PDB file of C-alpha atoms (C1' of nucleotides) in Angstrom:
ATOM      1  CA  MET B   6       0.000   0.000   0.000  1.00  0.00           C
ATOM      2  CA  PRO B   7       2.235   2.780   1.087  1.00  0.00           C
ATOM      3  CA  GLU B   8       4.994   3.972  -1.182  1.00  0.00           C
ATOM      4  CA  LEU B   9       7.512   6.729  -0.596  1.00  0.00           C
ATOM      5  CA  PRO B  10       5.016   9.637  -0.524  1.00  0.00           C
ATOM      6  CA  GLU B  11       2.697   7.836   1.889  1.00  0.00           C
ATOM      7  CA  VAL B  12       5.513   6.780   4.231  1.00  0.00           C
ATOM      8  CA  GLU B  13       7.025  10.258   4.107  1.00  0.00           C
ATOM      9  CA  THR B  14       3.661  11.815   4.962  1.00  0.00           C
ATOM     10  CA  ILE B  15       3.335   9.561   7.981  1.00  0.00           C
ATOM     11  CA  ARG B  16       6.887  10.375   9.020  1.00  0.00           C
ATOM     12  CA  ARG B  17       6.288  14.108   8.825  1.00  0.00           C
ATOM     13  CA  ASP B  18       3.051  13.802  10.780  1.00  0.00           C
ATOM     14  CA  LEU B  19       4.487  11.692  13.561  1.00  0.00           C
ATOM     15  CA  ALA B  20       8.069  12.902  13.950  1.00  0.00           C
ATOM     16  CA  PRO B  21       7.246  16.037  15.965  1.00  0.00           C
ATOM     17  CA  LEU B  22       4.761  14.120  18.094  1.00  0.00           C
ATOM     18  CA  VAL B  23       6.977  11.197  19.074  1.00  0.00           C
ATOM     19  CA  THR B  24      10.364  12.856  19.351  1.00  0.00           C
ATOM     20  CA  GLY B  25      11.393  13.181  22.983  1.00  0.00           C
ATOM     21  CA  ARG B  26       8.737  10.793  24.266  1.00  0.00           C
ATOM     22  CA  ARG B  27       9.612   7.733  26.278  1.00  0.00           C
ATOM     23  CA  ILE B  28       8.200   4.321  25.409  1.00  0.00           C
ATOM     24  CA  VAL B  29       6.418   3.041  28.505  1.00  0.00           C
ATOM     25  CA  GLY B  30       4.736  -0.052  27.087  1.00  0.00           C
ATOM     26  CA  VAL B  31       4.449  -2.359  24.092  1.00  0.00           C
ATOM     27  CA  GLU B  32       1.418  -4.462  23.246  1.00  0.00           C
ATOM     28  CA  VAL B  33       1.177  -6.889  20.351  1.00  0.00           C
ATOM     29  CA  ASP B  34      -1.741  -9.090  19.385  1.00  0.00           C
ATOM     30  CA  ARG B  35      -0.796 -12.719  19.995  1.00  0.00           C
ATOM     31  CA  GLY B  36      -1.734 -13.928  16.528  1.00  0.00           C
ATOM     32  CA  THR B  37       0.400 -11.217  14.948  1.00  0.00           C
ATOM     33  CA  LEU B  38       3.629 -11.285  16.920  1.00  0.00           C
ATOM     34  CA  ASP B  39       5.423 -14.006  14.963  1.00  0.00           C
ATOM     35  CA  ARG B  40       4.871 -12.350  11.634  1.00  0.00           C
ATOM     36  CA  LEU B  41       5.313  -8.789  12.850  1.00  0.00           C
ATOM     37  CA  ALA B  42       8.469  -8.991  14.894  1.00  0.00           C
ATOM     38  CA  GLY B  43       9.583 -12.621  14.912  1.00  0.00           C
ATOM     39  CA  VAL B  44      10.699 -12.407  18.545  1.00  0.00           C
ATOM     40  CA  PRO B  45       8.987 -13.112  21.868  1.00  0.00           C
ATOM     41  CA  ILE B  46       7.063 -10.203  23.336  1.00  0.00           C
ATOM     42  CA  GLU B  47       9.438 -10.098  26.309  1.00  0.00           C
ATOM     43  CA  ALA B  48      12.360  -9.543  23.984  1.00  0.00           C
ATOM     44  CA  LEU B  49      10.533  -6.808  22.126  1.00  0.00           C
ATOM     45  CA  ARG B  50       9.566  -5.077  25.360  1.00  0.00           C
ATOM     46  CA  GLY B  51      13.110  -5.457  26.665  1.00  0.00           C
ATOM     47  CA  THR B  52      14.542  -3.547  23.753  1.00  0.00           C
ATOM     48  CA  LEU B  53      11.855  -0.860  23.582  1.00  0.00           C
ATOM     49  CA  VAL B  54      10.392  -0.109  27.005  1.00  0.00           C
ATOM     50  CA  GLY B  55      12.220   2.668  28.792  1.00  0.00           C
ATOM     51  CA  ARG B  56      13.813   4.018  25.635  1.00  0.00           C
ATOM     52  CA  ARG B  57      13.389   7.635  24.647  1.00  0.00           C
ATOM     53  CA  VAL B  58      12.528   8.379  21.026  1.00  0.00           C
ATOM     54  CA  GLU B  59      15.142  10.556  19.350  1.00  0.00           C
ATOM     55  CA  GLY B  60      13.424  10.941  16.012  1.00  0.00           C
ATOM     56  CA  LEU B  61      11.504   9.342  13.183  1.00  0.00           C
ATOM     57  CA  GLY B  62      13.242   8.897   9.855  1.00  0.00           C
ATOM     58  CA  ARG B  63      12.528   7.255   6.533  1.00  0.00           C
ATOM     59  CA  ARG B  64      14.533   5.355   3.979  1.00  0.00           C
ATOM     60  CA  GLY B  65      12.696   4.073   0.934  1.00  0.00           C
ATOM     61  CA  LYS B  66       9.472   2.640   2.331  1.00  0.00           C
ATOM     62  CA  TYR B  67      10.929   1.994   5.793  1.00  0.00           C
ATOM     63  CA  LEU B  68      10.134   4.067   8.870  1.00  0.00           C
ATOM     64  CA  LEU B  69      13.073   4.361  11.258  1.00  0.00           C
ATOM     65  CA  LEU B  70      12.260   5.127  14.878  1.00  0.00           C
ATOM     66  CA  ALA B  71      15.551   6.175  16.451  1.00  0.00           C
ATOM     67  CA  LEU B  72      16.032   5.277  20.116  1.00  0.00           C
ATOM     68  CA  ASP B  73      18.267   6.848  22.735  1.00  0.00           C
ATOM     69  CA  ASP B  74      20.470   3.761  23.065  1.00  0.00           C
ATOM     70  CA  GLY B  75      21.451   3.942  19.407  1.00  0.00           C
ATOM     71  CA  CYS B  76      19.094   1.157  18.343  1.00  0.00           C
ATOM     72  CA  THR B  77      16.405   1.687  15.722  1.00  0.00           C
ATOM     73  CA  LEU B  78      12.923   0.258  15.441  1.00  0.00           C
ATOM     74  CA  VAL B  79      12.682  -0.407  11.705  1.00  0.00           C
ATOM     75  CA  MET B  80       9.081  -0.627  10.516  1.00  0.00           C
ATOM     76  CA  HIS B  81       7.670  -1.572   7.120  1.00  0.00           C
ATOM     77  CA  LEU B  82       3.955  -1.217   6.394  1.00  0.00           C
ATOM     78  CA  ARG B  83       3.962  -3.514   3.338  1.00  0.00           C
ATOM     79  CA  MET B  84       0.464  -3.591   1.828  1.00  0.00           C
ATOM     80  CA  THR B  85      -2.037  -2.606   4.493  1.00  0.00           C
ATOM     81  CA  GLY B  86      -0.060  -1.348   7.463  1.00  0.00           C
ATOM     82  CA  ARG B  87      -1.035   1.832   9.269  1.00  0.00           C
ATOM     83  CA  LEU B  88       0.676   3.810  11.981  1.00  0.00           C
ATOM     84  CA  VAL B  89      -1.417   6.447  13.692  1.00  0.00           C
ATOM     85  CA  TRP B  90      -1.106   8.708  16.692  1.00  0.00           C
ATOM     86  CA  ARG B  91      -3.906   8.453  19.235  1.00  0.00           C
ATOM     87  CA  GLU B  92      -4.419  10.179  22.542  1.00  0.00           C
ATOM     88  CA  GLY B  93      -5.299   7.862  25.390  1.00  0.00           C
ATOM     89  CA  LYS B  94      -8.774   6.480  25.272  1.00  0.00           C
ATOM     90  CA  ALA B  95      -9.489   6.654  21.536  1.00  0.00           C
ATOM     91  CA  SER B  96     -11.352   3.559  20.352  1.00  0.00           C
ATOM     92  CA  GLU B  97      -9.408   0.677  18.827  1.00  0.00           C
ATOM     93  CA  GLU B  98      -8.439   0.976  15.172  1.00  0.00           C
ATOM     94  CA  PRO B  99      -9.812  -1.519  12.647  1.00  0.00           C
ATOM     95  CA  TYR B 100      -7.361  -4.440  12.454  1.00  0.00           C
ATOM     96  CA  GLU B 101      -5.271  -2.999  15.252  1.00  0.00           C
ATOM     97  CA  ARG B 102      -2.392  -5.422  15.891  1.00  0.00           C
ATOM     98  CA  ALA B 103       0.056  -3.591  18.131  1.00  0.00           C
ATOM     99  CA  LYS B 104       0.725  -0.374  19.949  1.00  0.00           C
ATOM    100  CA  LEU B 105       3.538   1.579  21.503  1.00  0.00           C
ATOM    101  CA  LEU B 106       2.487   3.321  24.717  1.00  0.00           C
ATOM    102  CA  LEU B 107       4.250   6.645  25.187  1.00  0.00           C
ATOM    103  CA  ASP B 108       4.666   8.763  28.263  1.00  0.00           C
ATOM    104  CA  GLY B 109       2.012  11.411  28.647  1.00  0.00           C
ATOM    105  CA  GLY B 110      -0.718   8.934  27.668  1.00  0.00           C
ATOM    106  CA  ALA B 111      -0.417   8.979  23.881  1.00  0.00           C
ATOM    107  CA  GLU B 112      -0.054   5.855  21.746  1.00  0.00           C
ATOM    108  CA  LEU B 113       1.243   4.850  18.365  1.00  0.00           C
ATOM    109  CA  ARG B 114      -1.300   2.378  17.007  1.00  0.00           C
ATOM    110  CA  TRP B 115      -0.222  -0.211  14.458  1.00  0.00           C
ATOM    111  CA  SER B 116      -2.978  -1.792  12.395  1.00  0.00           C
ATOM    112  CA  ASP B 117      -2.553  -4.132   9.469  1.00  0.00           C
ATOM    113  CA  LEU B 118      -5.374  -6.034   7.798  1.00  0.00           C
ATOM    114  CA  ARG B 119      -3.157  -8.473   5.926  1.00  0.00           C
ATOM    115  CA  LYS B 120      -0.435  -8.779   8.591  1.00  0.00           C
ATOM    116  CA  PHE B 121       2.410  -8.381   6.109  1.00  0.00           C
ATOM    117  CA  GLY B 122       4.009  -5.484   7.964  1.00  0.00           C
ATOM    118  CA  THR B 123       7.237  -5.927   9.914  1.00  0.00           C
ATOM    119  CA  TRP B 124       9.057  -4.521  12.940  1.00  0.00           C
ATOM    120  CA  GLN B 125      12.642  -5.172  13.822  1.00  0.00           C
ATOM    121  CA  VAL B 126      14.888  -3.590  16.403  1.00  0.00           C
ATOM    122  CA  VAL B 127      18.447  -3.312  15.124  1.00  0.00           C
ATOM    123  CA  GLU B 128      21.607  -1.878  16.614  1.00  0.00           C
ATOM    124  CA  ASP B 129      22.671  -0.522  13.275  1.00  0.00           C
ATOM    125  CA  ALA B 130      19.985   0.662  10.874  1.00  0.00           C
ATOM    126  CA  THR B 131      22.421   0.682   7.980  1.00  0.00           C
ATOM    127  CA  ALA B 132      22.205  -3.109   8.023  1.00  0.00           C
ATOM    128  CA  VAL B 133      18.749  -2.579   6.515  1.00  0.00           C
ATOM    129  CA  THR B 134      19.152   0.636   4.584  1.00  0.00           C
ATOM    130  CA  ASP B 135      22.398  -0.292   2.858  1.00  0.00           C
ATOM    131  CA  LYS B 136      20.508  -2.828   0.775  1.00  0.00           C
ATOM    132  CA  LEU B 137      18.424  -0.064  -0.769  1.00  0.00           C
ATOM    133  CA  GLY B 138      19.151   1.962  -3.865  1.00  0.00           C
ATOM    134  CA  PRO B 139      19.323   5.752  -3.804  1.00  0.00           C
ATOM    135  CA  GLU B 140      16.534   8.019  -2.604  1.00  0.00           C
ATOM    136  CA  PRO B 141      14.904   9.355  -5.768  1.00  0.00           C
ATOM    137  CA  LEU B 142      14.314  12.786  -4.207  1.00  0.00           C
ATOM    138  CA  ASP B 143      17.914  13.079  -3.031  1.00  0.00           C
ATOM    139  CA  PRO B 144      19.914  15.585  -5.091  1.00  0.00           C
ATOM    140  CA  LEU B 145      22.519  12.840  -5.440  1.00  0.00           C
ATOM    141  CA  PHE B 146      20.075  10.765  -7.478  1.00  0.00           C
ATOM    142  CA  SER B 147      21.182  11.743 -10.955  1.00  0.00           C
ATOM    143  CA  VAL B 148      20.182  11.068 -14.534  1.00  0.00           C
ATOM    144  CA  ALA B 149      23.515   9.325 -14.950  1.00  0.00           C
ATOM    145  CA  GLY B 150      22.786   7.103 -11.964  1.00  0.00           C
ATOM    146  CA  LEU B 151      19.416   6.136 -13.367  1.00  0.00           C
ATOM    147  CA  ARG B 152      20.993   5.459 -16.759  1.00  0.00           C
ATOM    148  CA  THR B 153      23.478   3.122 -15.090  1.00  0.00           C
ATOM    149  CA  SER B 154      20.678   1.276 -13.297  1.00  0.00           C
ATOM    150  CA  LEU B 155      18.813   0.711 -16.549  1.00  0.00           C
ATOM    151  CA  ALA B 156      21.728   0.100 -18.890  1.00  0.00           C
ATOM    152  CA  GLY B 157      22.095  -3.300 -20.466  1.00  0.00           C
ATOM    153  CA  ARG B 158      19.028  -4.764 -18.811  1.00  0.00           C
ATOM    154  CA  ALA B 159      16.525  -6.778 -20.761  1.00  0.00           C
ATOM    155  CA  ALA B 160      13.984  -6.663 -17.922  1.00  0.00           C
ATOM    156  CA  PRO B 161      10.974  -4.383 -18.373  1.00  0.00           C
ATOM    157  CA  VAL B 162      11.757  -0.876 -17.184  1.00  0.00           C
ATOM    158  CA  LYS B 163       8.878  -1.196 -14.725  1.00  0.00           C
ATOM    159  CA  ALA B 164      10.520  -4.198 -13.061  1.00  0.00           C
ATOM    160  CA  VAL B 165      13.747  -2.253 -12.593  1.00  0.00           C
ATOM    161  CA  LEU B 166      11.951   0.744 -11.084  1.00  0.00           C
ATOM    162  CA  LEU B 167      10.106  -1.519  -8.648  1.00  0.00           C
ATOM    163  CA  ASP B 168      13.374  -3.121  -7.529  1.00  0.00           C
ATOM    164  CA  GLN B 169      14.205  -1.376  -4.251  1.00  0.00           C
ATOM    165  CA  ARG B 170      17.890  -2.178  -4.707  1.00  0.00           C
ATOM    166  CA  ARG B 171      17.942   0.032  -7.815  1.00  0.00           C
ATOM    167  CA  VAL B 172      15.914   2.963  -6.516  1.00  0.00           C
ATOM    168  CA  ALA B 173      14.173   3.054  -3.143  1.00  0.00           C
ATOM    169  CA  GLY B 174      10.578   4.046  -2.586  1.00  0.00           C
ATOM    170  CA  LEU B 175       8.644   3.599  -5.816  1.00  0.00           C
ATOM    171  CA  GLY B 176       5.785   1.098  -5.889  1.00  0.00           C
ATOM    172  CA  ASN B 177       3.071   0.170  -8.313  1.00  0.00           C
ATOM    173  CA  ILE B 178       1.201   3.482  -8.288  1.00  0.00           C
ATOM    174  CA  TYR B 179       4.094   5.865  -8.725  1.00  0.00           C
ATOM    175  CA  VAL B 180       5.929   3.676 -11.217  1.00  0.00           C
ATOM    176  CA  ASP B 181       2.907   3.646 -13.527  1.00  0.00           C
ATOM    177  CA  GLU B 182       2.462   7.380 -13.056  1.00  0.00           C
ATOM    178  CA  ALA B 183       6.129   8.165 -13.690  1.00  0.00           C
ATOM    179  CA  LEU B 184       6.246   6.032 -16.838  1.00  0.00           C
ATOM    180  CA  TYR B 185       3.145   7.789 -18.139  1.00  0.00           C
ATOM    181  CA  GLU B 186       4.577  11.213 -17.444  1.00  0.00           C
ATOM    182  CA  ALA B 187       7.807  10.215 -19.180  1.00  0.00           C
ATOM    183  CA  GLY B 188       5.991   8.713 -22.167  1.00  0.00           C
ATOM    184  CA  VAL B 189       7.639   5.324 -21.681  1.00  0.00           C
ATOM    185  CA  ARG B 190       5.916   1.959 -22.064  1.00  0.00           C
ATOM    186  CA  PRO B 191       6.162  -0.091 -18.841  1.00  0.00           C
ATOM    187  CA  ASP B 192       7.233  -3.239 -20.708  1.00  0.00           C
ATOM    188  CA  ALA B 193      10.025  -1.560 -22.654  1.00  0.00           C
ATOM    189  CA  PRO B 194      13.315  -3.373 -21.999  1.00  0.00           C
ATOM    190  CA  ALA B 195      15.137  -1.098 -19.567  1.00  0.00           C
ATOM    191  CA  GLY B 196      18.291  -1.063 -21.621  1.00  0.00           C
ATOM    192  CA  ASP B 197      16.447   0.067 -24.745  1.00  0.00           C
ATOM    193  CA  LEU B 198      15.450   3.500 -23.425  1.00  0.00           C
ATOM    194  CA  SER B 199      16.908   6.422 -25.328  1.00  0.00           C
ATOM    195  CA  ALA B 200      18.960   9.004 -23.458  1.00  0.00           C
ATOM    196  CA  ALA B 201      16.039  11.392 -23.801  1.00  0.00           C
ATOM    197  CA  SER B 202      13.650   8.854 -22.299  1.00  0.00           C
ATOM    198  CA  VAL B 203      15.945   8.244 -19.348  1.00  0.00           C
ATOM    199  CA  ARG B 204      16.152  11.974 -18.746  1.00  0.00           C
ATOM    200  CA  ARG B 205      12.381  12.363 -18.901  1.00  0.00           C
ATOM    201  CA  LEU B 206      11.909   9.362 -16.640  1.00  0.00           C
ATOM    202  CA  HIS B 207      14.285  10.794 -14.054  1.00  0.00           C
ATOM    203  CA  GLY B 208      12.348  14.039 -13.939  1.00  0.00           C
ATOM    204  CA  ALA B 209       9.004  12.229 -13.944  1.00  0.00           C
ATOM    205  CA  MET B 210       9.963   9.984 -11.027  1.00  0.00           C
ATOM    206  CA  ARG B 211      10.774  13.012  -8.943  1.00  0.00           C
ATOM    207  CA  SER B 212       7.758  15.043  -9.908  1.00  0.00           C
ATOM    208  CA  VAL B 213       5.199  12.293  -9.302  1.00  0.00           C
ATOM    209  CA  LEU B 214       6.719  11.560  -5.882  1.00  0.00           C
ATOM    210  CA  GLU B 215       6.798  15.241  -4.953  1.00  0.00           C
ATOM    211  CA  ARG B 216       3.185  15.654  -6.009  1.00  0.00           C
ATOM    212  CA  GLY B 217       2.279  12.576  -3.996  1.00  0.00           C
ATOM    213  CA  ILE B 218       3.807  14.132  -0.902  1.00  0.00           C
ATOM    214  CA  GLU B 219       2.134  17.491  -1.557  1.00  0.00           C
ATOM    215  CA  ASN B 220      -1.200  15.694  -1.715  1.00  0.00           C
ATOM    216  CA  ARG B 221      -0.429  13.670   1.415  1.00  0.00           C
ATOM    217  CA  GLY B 222      -0.425  10.275  -0.318  1.00  0.00           C
ATOM    218  CA  ALA B 223      -2.911   8.172  -2.263  1.00  0.00           C
ATOM    219  CA  SER B 224      -5.766   6.515  -0.358  1.00  0.00           C
ATOM    220  CA  PHE B 225      -7.099   4.001  -2.858  1.00  0.00           C
ATOM    221  CA  ARG B 226      -7.961   1.667  -0.044  1.00  0.00           C
ATOM    222  CA  ASP B 227      -6.174   1.354   3.239  1.00  0.00           C
ATOM    223  CA  TYR B 228      -3.666   4.148   3.480  1.00  0.00           C
ATOM    224  CA  VAL B 229      -4.132   6.848   6.088  1.00  0.00           C
ATOM    225  CA  ASP B 230      -1.683   9.428   7.372  1.00  0.00           C
ATOM    226  CA  GLY B 231      -0.258   9.714  10.884  1.00  0.00           C
ATOM    227  CA  GLN B 232      -3.508  11.204  12.166  1.00  0.00           C
ATOM    228  CA  GLY B 233      -5.688   8.556  10.539  1.00  0.00           C
ATOM    229  CA  ASN B 234      -6.867  10.792   7.695  1.00  0.00           C
ATOM    230  CA  GLN B 235      -6.964   9.912   3.999  1.00  0.00           C
ATOM    231  CA  GLY B 236      -4.617  11.414   1.439  1.00  0.00           C
ATOM    232  CA  GLN B 237      -5.710  13.134  -1.770  1.00  0.00           C
ATOM    233  CA  GLN B 238      -3.328  11.867  -4.421  1.00  0.00           C
ATOM    234  CA  HIS B 239      -5.640   9.086  -5.638  1.00  0.00           C
ATOM    235  CA  MET B 240      -7.893  11.779  -7.085  1.00  0.00           C
ATOM    236  CA  PHE B 241      -5.112  13.106  -9.293  1.00  0.00           C
ATOM    237  CA  VAL B 242      -3.576   9.986 -10.812  1.00  0.00           C
ATOM    238  CA  GLN B 243      -3.259   9.958 -14.586  1.00  0.00           C
ATOM    239  CA  VAL B 244      -3.301   6.223 -15.324  1.00  0.00           C
ATOM    240  CA  PHE B 245      -3.293   4.080 -12.178  1.00  0.00           C
ATOM    241  CA  ARG B 246      -6.508   2.030 -12.130  1.00  0.00           C
ATOM    242  CA  ARG B 247      -7.936   4.201 -14.920  1.00  0.00           C
ATOM    243  CA  GLN B 248      -8.142   1.379 -17.460  1.00  0.00           C
ATOM    244  CA  GLY B 249     -10.977   1.896 -19.943  1.00  0.00           C
ATOM    245  CA  LYS B 250     -11.103   5.625 -19.233  1.00  0.00           C
ATOM    246  CA  PRO B 251      -9.802   8.291 -21.612  1.00  0.00           C
ATOM    247  CA  CYS B 252      -6.238   9.525 -21.346  1.00  0.00           C
ATOM    248  CA  TYR B 253      -6.311  13.106 -20.073  1.00  0.00           C
ATOM    249  CA  ARG B 254      -3.769  14.061 -22.710  1.00  0.00           C
ATOM    250  CA  CYS B 255      -5.007  12.374 -25.897  1.00  0.00           C
ATOM    251  CA  GLY B 256      -8.337  10.702 -25.162  1.00  0.00           C
ATOM    252  CA  THR B 257      -7.150   7.196 -25.992  1.00  0.00           C
ATOM    253  CA  LEU B 258      -8.504   4.641 -23.550  1.00  0.00           C
ATOM    254  CA  ILE B 259      -6.061   3.707 -20.796  1.00  0.00           C
ATOM    255  CA  ALA B 260      -4.968   0.059 -21.059  1.00  0.00           C
ATOM    256  CA  ARG B 261      -4.264  -2.482 -18.344  1.00  0.00           C
ATOM    257  CA  THR B 262      -1.775  -5.334 -18.648  1.00  0.00           C
ATOM    258  CA  VAL B 263       0.468  -7.298 -16.327  1.00  0.00           C
ATOM    259  CA  VAL B 264       4.152  -6.401 -16.186  1.00  0.00           C
ATOM    260  CA  ALA B 265       6.601  -7.653 -13.575  1.00  0.00           C
ATOM    261  CA  GLY B 266       3.696  -9.568 -12.091  1.00  0.00           C
ATOM    262  CA  ARG B 267       1.797  -6.395 -11.261  1.00  0.00           C
ATOM    263  CA  GLY B 268      -1.297  -4.772 -12.680  1.00  0.00           C
ATOM    264  CA  THR B 269       0.019  -2.123 -15.051  1.00  0.00           C
ATOM    265  CA  HIS B 270      -1.761   0.900 -16.499  1.00  0.00           C
ATOM    266  CA  PHE B 271      -0.648   3.022 -19.437  1.00  0.00           C
ATOM    267  CA  CYS B 272      -1.778   5.071 -22.405  1.00  0.00           C
ATOM    268  CA  PRO B 273      -1.132   3.074 -25.599  1.00  0.00           C
ATOM    269  CA  ARG B 274      -0.695   6.274 -27.587  1.00  0.00           C
ATOM    270  CA  CYS B 275       1.226   8.597 -25.253  1.00  0.00           C
ATOM    271  CA  GLN B 276       3.591   5.854 -24.136  1.00  0.00           C
ATOM    272  CA  ARG B 277       5.649   4.671 -27.092  1.00  0.00           C
ATOM    273  CA  PRO B 278       5.928   0.917 -27.585  1.00  0.00           C
ATOM    274  CA  PRO B 279       9.347  -0.548 -26.886  1.00  0.00           C
ATOM    275  CA  ARG B 280      11.492  -0.080 -29.930  1.00  0.00           C
ATOM    276  CA  LYS B 281      11.540  -3.401 -31.705  1.00  0.00           C
ATOM    277  CA  ARG B 282      14.944  -4.750 -32.372  1.00  0.00           C
ATOM    278  CA  ARG B 283      15.069  -6.198 -35.832  1.00  0.00           C
ATOM    279  CA  ALA B 284      16.050  -9.829 -35.808  1.00  0.00           C
ATOM    280  CA  ASP B 285      18.859  -9.304 -38.299  1.00  0.00           C
ATOM    281  CA  ALA B 286      20.337  -6.542 -36.145  1.00  0.00           C
ATOM    282  CA  ARG B 287      20.735  -8.785 -33.142  1.00  0.00           C
ATOM    283  CA  ARG B 288      24.224 -10.007 -32.427  1.00  0.00           C
ATOM    284  CA  PRO B 289      24.555 -13.745 -31.960  1.00  0.00           C
ATOM    285  CA  GLY B 290      26.155 -14.391 -28.552  1.00  0.00           C
TER     286      GLY B 290
ATOM    287  C1'  DC W  20      14.313 -13.621 -14.768  1.00  0.00           C
ATOM    288  C1'  DG W  21       9.025 -14.708 -13.702  1.00  0.00           C
ATOM    289  C1'  DT W  22       6.018 -17.042 -10.377  1.00  0.00           C
ATOM    290  C1'  DT W  23       4.332 -18.151  -5.755  1.00  0.00           C
ATOM    291  C1'  DA W  24       3.365 -17.411  -1.029  1.00  0.00           C
ATOM    292  C1'  DC W  25       2.269 -14.719   2.836  1.00  0.00           C
ATOM    293  C1'  DC W  26      -3.127 -12.864   4.874  1.00  0.00           C
ATOM    294  C1'  DT W  27      -7.659 -10.915   4.727  1.00  0.00           C
ATOM    295  C1'  DG W  28     -11.303  -8.787   2.486  1.00  0.00           C
ATOM    296  C1'  DA W  29     -13.630  -6.327  -1.425  1.00  0.00           C
ATOM    297  C1'  DA W  30     -15.204  -6.522  -5.855  1.00  0.00           C
ATOM    298  C1'  DA W  31     -16.272  -8.883 -10.107  1.00  0.00           C
TER     299       DA W  31
ATOM    300  C1'  DT S   9     -17.008 -18.446  -6.561  1.00  0.00           C
ATOM    301  C1'  DT S  10     -13.078 -16.382  -8.323  1.00  0.00           C
ATOM    302  C1'  DT S  11      -9.905 -12.743  -8.857  1.00  0.00           C
ATOM    303  C1'  DC S  12      -7.431  -9.004  -7.354  1.00  0.00           C
ATOM    304  C1'  DA S  13      -4.934  -5.901  -4.025  1.00  0.00           C
ATOM    305  C1'  DG S  14      -0.465  -0.056  -3.019  1.00  0.00           C
ATOM    306  C1'  DG S  15       5.062  -5.235  -1.065  1.00  0.00           C
ATOM    307  C1'  DT S  16       8.616  -8.278  -0.740  1.00  0.00           C
ATOM    308  C1'  DA S  17      11.051 -12.799   0.176  1.00  0.00           C
ATOM    309  C1'  DA S  18      11.661 -17.208  -1.456  1.00  0.00           C
ATOM    310  C1'  DC S  19      11.249 -20.098  -4.995  1.00  0.00           C
ATOM    311  C1'  DG S  20      12.642 -22.616  -9.802  1.00  0.00           C
TER     312       DG S  20
END
DNA sequence: CGTTACCTGAAA
DNA sequence: TTTCAGGTAACG
């Protein structure tokens, strides 16, 4: 569910609320603990209770709750996870699975319909974040870097953009949106993109993510921000889940296919088909 | 590389 | 009843 803009919205909502608070309790639903944290509740409490929160960061789609002993609670919401701030006696969230009790009576509530989300307490957060590719909104993420990631790959460009080791934070919504904005077909072999297409794609990735953040994320289904409110971005998407509806740019009906195992939406006219390599131009071996 | 599994529910 | 779902790890 949540991609970079959704996770970043949650981070911005919660960071000022949690920073400086002390964790005074941890509760996890019994049927969820194994999948969520993979450790006994006593172990989880031992590492969290009594710690002061130093800040809330983000890397790719991970939330990083920094603790005063140098450890980090690394959280991933996967498909249906939610993390919301609640004062004291607010009623239980739908599919609430866990909560962090904070001093002063507030709570961070974790709910997750499908139970795919994960928590792990690590001494060194780089053990997790080092596996991720660059942050697409970081100034260090360059056209040249993107070109390198795509170069020589036969995989569909969409598959490469979804690979968190190449670039961190894009998911199914924003990949489809970025490819539309760049005028690139999702199934084009990554290595076949022209220099101009790579440049457009780089700009499009950034602009769709920035717009997603400005609109506080896309609430197609489960996503809510750190206060439990829906985002707005789903009302502004150009292609995602718009199959059968006219392209806003040219009127052609938006198509839906499967690429990289994911539902994929694109405009057959605005997004050029992958350039066909002529059989006689292919090098043997 | 693509496919499957994880889990639960909504929509077709 | 079947298919699909915003993610990713583990398969073959």
